[in-house]
Amino acid sequence: MTLKFTKMHGAGNDFVVLDGVRQQIALSPEQVRYIADRHFGIGCDQILLVERTPREDADFRYRIFNADGGEVEQCGNGARCFVRFVHDHKLTSKREIVVETKSGLISPRLEDDGRVTVNMGAPIFEPALIPFVSDSQDAIQPLQVGNETVQITAVSMGNPHAVQVVDDIETAPLSTQGHLIETHPRFPKRVNAGYMQIVDREHIKLRVFERGAGETLSCGTGACAAVVAGIRRRLLDNSVHVATRGGTLSITWAGEHSPVLMTGPAITVFEGEINL
Ligand SMILES: N[C@H](CCC[C@H](N)C(=O)O)C(=O)O
């Protein structure tokens, strides 16, 4: 089978985007891993599959597969690339669309300056819904990682995140802690491990060891989770610029049950075909 694909990135978090509207696509985990492989395949952090949806209240369905082959609930940087893709490939003329994901509806919008704003929905703190094994919803909770105890904020943006505050992002222990947190038994569906450095109340630096992909240059839901965590810890104001290794994302959250808004880039790099 020959598949047309589009290679895209959102602040360096890169994607292979597949048009499941004009092509009939059903990928096995092995095929996902092959496409995502940076030596034997195309190479990407995630694969994004665009599909029609039967829902009346949505324009498309959006399926996300991590490089390890697992299908997941949400991808923030991918949502921005999604709306750029469907607009540029003339699957819609709308500049704002409603997209069905495994974790609910999101609405990305193309801005006049070329960036994309996404309403990512409200963060979730109930442990059972993250999911996180805990009898507390405190903003800061201890987590035993190897032979040390770290202080995390557990939050879901549709996908699970464990966020820490560090003094220096450059020395954050992603290489030693990242996988241990990702696979921690208190996160039954595994978790994305975020490390943020507070620059001031409107600026942070962020690195994320992503579930199913390892450290990426940027993580959109991770940026949302980090800002929410910082606001809950009373360290940040409501609008924050998040500097990631691949670029800057702007996140706004008014607190409580209000939605998190994310604005950032969505870039098309090249089009191609791959034989599966
Ligand atoms: N690794 C994530 C999915 C991709 C999220 C990230 N690339 C983003 O931009 O939000 C997870 O397993 O939940």
Tab-separated table of C-alpha atoms and ligand atoms in Angstrom:
chain	number	residue	atom	x	y	z
A	1	MET	CA	0.000	0.000	0.000
A	2	THR	CA	1.351	3.476	-0.921
A	3	LEU	CA	0.427	6.225	1.562
A	4	LYS	CA	0.632	9.955	0.870
A	5	PHE	CA	1.814	11.878	3.938
A	6	THR	CA	2.667	15.407	5.032
A	7	LYS	CA	5.585	16.081	7.362
A	8	MET	CA	4.807	18.902	9.808
A	9	HIS	CA	5.949	20.303	13.146
A	10	GLY	CA	4.623	22.495	15.893
A	11	ALA	CA	7.567	24.172	17.678
A	12	GLY	CA	9.845	21.282	16.732
A	13	ASN	CA	7.457	18.516	17.875
A	14	ASP	CA	7.242	16.691	14.575
A	15	PHE	CA	4.472	14.725	12.951
A	16	VAL	CA	3.614	12.568	9.992
A	17	VAL	CA	0.070	13.630	9.042
A	18	LEU	CA	-2.100	11.172	7.104
A	19	ASP	CA	-5.284	12.017	5.200
A	20	GLY	CA	-7.740	9.335	6.268
A	21	VAL	CA	-10.546	11.162	4.440
A	22	ARG	CA	-9.278	10.626	0.882
A	23	GLN	CA	-7.305	7.449	1.722
A	24	GLN	CA	-8.552	4.356	3.545
A	25	ILE	CA	-6.042	3.988	6.398
A	26	ALA	CA	-5.834	1.414	9.192
A	27	LEU	CA	-2.388	1.253	10.833
A	28	SER	CA	-1.064	-1.544	13.037
A	29	PRO	CA	1.270	-0.611	15.954
A	30	GLU	CA	4.125	-2.127	13.933
A	31	GLN	CA	3.314	0.124	10.940
A	32	VAL	CA	3.154	3.170	13.255
A	33	ARG	CA	6.586	2.304	14.681
A	34	TYR	CA	7.990	1.855	11.166
A	35	ILE	CA	6.676	5.226	9.936
A	36	ALA	CA	7.951	6.978	13.077
A	37	ASP	CA	11.410	5.359	12.933
A	38	ARG	CA	14.023	8.056	12.225
A	39	HIS	CA	16.355	5.582	10.490
A	40	PHE	CA	14.217	2.964	8.782
A	41	GLY	CA	11.060	5.026	8.207
A	42	ILE	CA	10.087	8.698	7.828
A	43	GLY	CA	10.725	9.728	11.453
A	44	CYS	CA	8.404	11.649	13.802
A	45	ASP	CA	7.308	11.989	17.422
A	46	GLN	CA	3.674	11.226	16.595
A	47	ILE	CA	1.477	10.218	13.657
A	48	LEU	CA	-1.724	12.241	13.203
A	49	LEU	CA	-4.601	10.588	11.341
A	50	VAL	CA	-7.304	12.869	9.914
A	51	GLU	CA	-10.716	11.218	9.567
A	52	ARG	CA	-14.331	12.145	9.000
A	53	THR	CA	-16.519	11.986	12.109
A	54	PRO	CA	-20.164	10.849	12.376
A	55	ARG	CA	-20.727	13.503	15.077
A	56	GLU	CA	-22.963	16.414	14.060
A	57	ASP	CA	-21.123	18.779	16.409
A	58	ALA	CA	-17.662	18.198	14.967
A	59	ASP	CA	-15.960	18.651	11.581
A	60	PHE	CA	-13.293	15.932	11.774
A	61	ARG	CA	-11.928	13.134	13.939
A	62	TYR	CA	-8.285	13.304	15.053
A	63	ARG	CA	-6.371	10.168	16.020
A	64	ILE	CA	-2.896	10.376	17.541
A	65	PHE	CA	-0.277	7.621	17.659
A	66	ASN	CA	2.970	7.914	19.608
A	67	ALA	CA	6.236	6.752	18.026
A	68	ASP	CA	6.063	3.601	20.209
A	69	GLY	CA	2.878	2.573	18.353
A	70	GLY	CA	0.342	3.411	21.075
A	71	GLU	CA	-2.795	5.432	20.333
A	72	VAL	CA	-3.324	8.311	22.799
A	73	GLU	CA	-6.011	10.782	23.785
A	74	GLN	CA	-4.624	14.210	22.913
A	75	CYS	CA	-1.798	16.170	21.275
A	76	GLY	CA	-1.629	19.951	21.526
A	77	ASN	CA	1.070	20.756	18.960
A	78	GLY	CA	-0.609	18.261	16.671
A	79	ALA	CA	-3.967	20.029	16.973
A	80	ARG	CA	-2.403	23.176	15.517
A	81	CYS	CA	-0.880	21.221	12.622
A	82	PHE	CA	-4.239	19.456	12.149
A	83	VAL	CA	-6.136	22.655	11.300
A	84	ARG	CA	-3.297	23.860	9.054
A	85	PHE	CA	-3.390	20.486	7.256
A	86	VAL	CA	-7.165	20.303	6.653
A	87	HIS	CA	-7.225	23.940	5.519
A	88	ASP	CA	-4.226	23.673	3.162
A	89	HIS	CA	-5.432	20.327	1.759
A	90	LYS	CA	-8.845	21.907	1.084
A	91	LEU	CA	-10.717	19.469	3.295
A	92	THR	CA	-12.459	22.541	4.717
A	93	SER	CA	-12.596	26.266	4.073
A	94	LYS	CA	-13.241	27.008	7.753
A	95	ARG	CA	-10.499	28.783	9.729
A	96	GLU	CA	-11.840	27.437	13.011
A	97	ILE	CA	-12.874	23.799	13.247
A	98	VAL	CA	-14.238	21.462	15.892
A	99	VAL	CA	-12.286	18.243	16.209
A	100	GLU	CA	-13.314	14.992	17.903
A	101	THR	CA	-10.473	13.353	19.824
A	102	LYS	CA	-10.373	10.340	22.157
A	103	SER	CA	-10.582	12.795	25.068
A	104	GLY	CA	-13.378	15.027	23.727
A	105	LEU	CA	-13.794	18.048	21.454
A	106	ILE	CA	-11.142	20.709	20.813
A	107	SER	CA	-11.370	23.729	18.537
A	108	PRO	CA	-8.234	24.940	16.754
A	109	ARG	CA	-8.336	28.273	14.881
A	110	LEU	CA	-6.010	29.641	12.193
A	111	GLU	CA	-4.875	33.174	13.174
A	112	ASP	CA	-4.155	35.955	10.668
A	113	ASP	CA	-0.463	35.916	11.622
A	114	GLY	CA	-0.160	32.236	10.630
A	115	ARG	CA	-0.099	30.908	14.175
A	116	VAL	CA	-2.878	28.689	15.502
A	117	THR	CA	-4.915	29.026	18.708
A	118	VAL	CA	-6.515	25.935	20.249
A	119	ASN	CA	-9.113	25.737	22.980
A	120	MET	CA	-7.753	22.627	24.706
A	121	GLY	CA	-10.646	22.291	27.145
A	122	ALA	CA	-10.440	22.425	30.921
A	123	PRO	CA	-7.702	20.616	32.895
A	124	ILE	CA	-8.690	17.583	34.951
A	125	PHE	CA	-7.429	17.054	38.520
A	126	GLU	CA	-9.553	14.132	39.738
A	127	PRO	CA	-6.953	11.352	40.245
A	128	ALA	CA	-9.211	8.631	38.860
A	129	LEU	CA	-9.645	10.603	35.610
A	130	ILE	CA	-5.956	11.432	35.095
A	131	PRO	CA	-5.432	8.493	35.964
A	132	PHE	CA	-3.127	8.817	38.990
A	133	VAL	CA	-3.220	6.545	42.054
A	134	SER	CA	-3.780	9.062	44.851
A	135	ASP	CA	-6.356	9.952	47.501
A	136	SER	CA	-5.557	13.667	47.194
A	137	GLN	CA	-6.106	16.474	44.667
A	138	ASP	CA	-3.450	18.672	46.264
A	139	ALA	CA	-1.521	20.831	43.811
A	140	ILE	CA	1.771	19.314	44.987
A	141	GLN	CA	2.149	15.617	45.772
A	142	PRO	CA	5.208	13.482	46.579
A	143	LEU	CA	6.199	10.698	44.165
A	144	GLN	CA	8.894	8.133	44.939
A	145	VAL	CA	11.151	7.919	41.879
A	146	GLY	CA	14.010	5.452	42.299
A	147	ASN	CA	15.686	6.347	45.589
A	148	GLU	CA	14.426	9.944	45.680
A	149	THR	CA	11.094	11.642	46.357
A	150	VAL	CA	10.049	14.344	43.898
A	151	GLN	CA	7.193	16.850	44.176
A	152	ILE	CA	4.793	16.703	41.218
A	153	THR	CA	1.561	18.271	40.061
A	154	ALA	CA	-0.628	15.604	38.440
A	155	VAL	CA	-3.036	16.915	35.797
A	156	SER	CA	-4.759	15.703	32.644
A	157	MET	CA	-5.211	17.733	29.461
A	158	GLY	CA	-7.001	14.713	28.062
A	159	ASN	CA	-3.652	12.968	28.441
A	160	PRO	CA	-1.790	12.504	31.730
A	161	HIS	CA	1.027	14.815	32.942
A	162	ALA	CA	3.316	14.871	35.991
A	163	VAL	CA	4.906	18.325	36.268
A	164	GLN	CA	7.895	19.302	38.417
A	165	VAL	CA	9.472	22.705	39.096
A	166	VAL	CA	13.287	22.763	38.713
A	167	ASP	CA	15.842	25.526	39.284
A	168	ASP	CA	17.684	25.013	35.978
A	169	ILE	CA	16.001	23.417	32.957
A	170	GLU	CA	19.379	22.583	31.399
A	171	THR	CA	20.271	20.210	34.248
A	172	ALA	CA	16.772	18.726	34.692
A	173	PRO	CA	17.131	14.925	35.145
A	174	LEU	CA	15.112	13.801	32.099
A	175	SER	CA	17.675	11.181	31.105
A	176	THR	CA	17.676	9.490	34.522
A	177	GLN	CA	14.136	10.201	35.798
A	178	GLY	CA	12.055	10.567	32.624
A	179	HIS	CA	11.422	6.915	31.852
A	180	LEU	CA	11.003	6.042	35.560
A	181	ILE	CA	8.211	8.622	35.847
A	182	GLU	CA	6.726	7.722	32.433
A	183	THR	CA	6.301	4.105	33.577
A	184	HIS	CA	5.584	4.787	37.253
A	185	PRO	CA	3.037	2.290	38.713
A	186	ARG	CA	0.959	5.152	40.180
A	187	PHE	CA	0.187	6.189	36.570
A	188	PRO	CA	-1.722	3.155	35.210
A	189	LYS	CA	-1.784	4.571	31.652
A	190	ARG	CA	1.808	5.864	31.952
A	191	VAL	CA	2.439	9.633	31.957
A	192	ASN	CA	4.242	12.569	30.311
A	193	ALA	CA	6.952	13.925	32.659
A	194	GLY	CA	7.323	17.718	32.543
A	195	TYR	CA	10.107	19.862	34.034
A	196	MET	CA	9.571	23.613	34.211
A	197	GLN	CA	11.842	26.457	35.295
A	198	ILE	CA	10.026	29.592	36.475
A	199	VAL	CA	11.662	32.669	34.870
A	200	ASP	CA	9.041	35.105	36.143
A	201	ARG	CA	5.242	35.085	36.621
A	202	GLU	CA	4.697	35.286	32.827
A	203	HIS	CA	7.580	33.207	31.476
A	204	ILE	CA	8.723	29.621	31.994
A	205	LYS	CA	11.154	27.245	30.327
A	206	LEU	CA	9.921	23.698	29.754
A	207	ARG	CA	11.257	20.266	28.813
A	208	VAL	CA	9.033	17.177	28.573
A	209	PHE	CA	9.892	13.489	28.533
A	210	GLU	CA	6.838	12.361	26.602
A	211	ARG	CA	4.923	9.133	27.133
A	212	GLY	CA	5.669	6.899	24.169
A	213	ALA	CA	8.176	9.232	22.510
A	214	GLY	CA	10.897	10.284	24.969
A	215	GLU	CA	12.094	13.887	25.193
A	216	THR	CA	10.617	16.001	22.392
A	217	LEU	CA	11.584	19.545	21.395
A	218	SER	CA	8.144	20.721	22.488
A	219	CYS	CA	4.933	19.319	23.986
A	220	GLY	CA	1.712	21.304	23.599
A	221	THR	CA	-0.368	19.520	26.225
A	222	GLY	CA	2.776	19.548	28.383
A	223	ALA	CA	2.950	23.334	28.089
A	224	CYS	CA	-0.730	23.573	29.067
A	225	ALA	CA	-0.180	21.203	32.005
A	226	ALA	CA	2.901	23.121	33.185
A	227	VAL	CA	1.134	26.502	33.164
A	228	VAL	CA	-1.876	25.027	34.965
A	229	ALA	CA	0.476	23.476	37.527
A	230	GLY	CA	2.329	26.768	37.989
A	231	ILE	CA	-0.915	28.711	38.466
A	232	ARG	CA	-2.211	26.126	40.958
A	233	ARG	CA	1.103	26.459	42.836
A	234	ARG	CA	0.531	30.266	42.808
A	235	LEU	CA	3.812	30.775	40.899
A	236	LEU	CA	2.366	32.091	37.620
A	237	ASP	CA	-0.158	34.635	36.314
A	238	ASN	CA	-2.964	33.647	33.925
A	239	SER	CA	-1.079	34.203	30.647
A	240	VAL	CA	2.354	32.635	30.260
A	241	HIS	CA	4.952	32.337	27.499
A	242	VAL	CA	6.438	28.837	27.477
A	243	ALA	CA	9.935	28.555	26.000
A	244	THR	CA	10.581	25.034	24.724
A	245	ARG	CA	13.656	23.811	22.862
A	246	GLY	CA	11.717	23.987	19.605
A	247	GLY	CA	9.980	27.337	20.033
A	248	THR	CA	7.609	29.403	22.171
A	249	LEU	CA	3.977	28.604	23.012
A	250	SER	CA	1.555	31.087	24.621
A	251	ILE	CA	-0.817	29.598	27.181
A	252	THR	CA	-3.744	31.227	28.979
A	253	TRP	CA	-5.870	29.749	31.771
A	254	ALA	CA	-8.327	31.691	33.937
A	255	GLY	CA	-8.427	28.952	36.586
A	256	GLU	CA	-10.856	26.350	37.925
A	257	HIS	CA	-13.024	24.842	35.172
A	258	SER	CA	-12.194	27.371	32.444
A	259	PRO	CA	-10.541	26.096	29.242
A	260	VAL	CA	-6.828	26.323	28.541
A	261	LEU	CA	-5.993	28.300	25.387
A	262	MET	CA	-2.744	27.608	23.534
A	263	THR	CA	-1.263	29.613	20.653
A	264	GLY	CA	1.775	28.612	18.613
A	265	PRO	CA	3.212	27.722	15.198
A	266	ALA	CA	2.148	24.988	12.750
A	267	ILE	CA	4.635	24.379	9.936
A	268	THR	CA	4.458	22.161	6.836
A	269	VAL	CA	7.925	20.853	5.933
A	270	PHE	CA	7.363	18.492	2.970
A	271	GLU	CA	4.928	16.107	1.281
A	272	GLY	CA	5.807	12.522	0.409
A	273	GLU	CA	4.747	8.941	-0.213
A	274	ILE	CA	5.670	5.802	1.692
A	275	ASN	CA	5.144	2.124	0.835
A	276	LEU	CA	3.788	0.025	3.710
B	1	LIG	N1	3.115	11.854	24.202
B	1	LIG	C1	1.741	12.330	24.461
B	1	LIG	C2	0.989	12.543	23.130
B	1	LIG	C3	1.570	13.708	22.330
B	1	LIG	C4	1.488	14.993	23.119
B	1	LIG	C5	2.406	16.121	22.657
B	1	LIG	N2	3.215	15.865	21.500
B	1	LIG	C6	1.617	17.419	22.550
B	1	LIG	O1	1.975	18.282	21.725
B	1	LIG	O2	0.664	17.589	23.362
B	1	LIG	C7	0.989	11.286	25.301
B	1	LIG	O3	1.327	10.102	25.197
B	1	LIG	O4	0.077	11.691	26.029
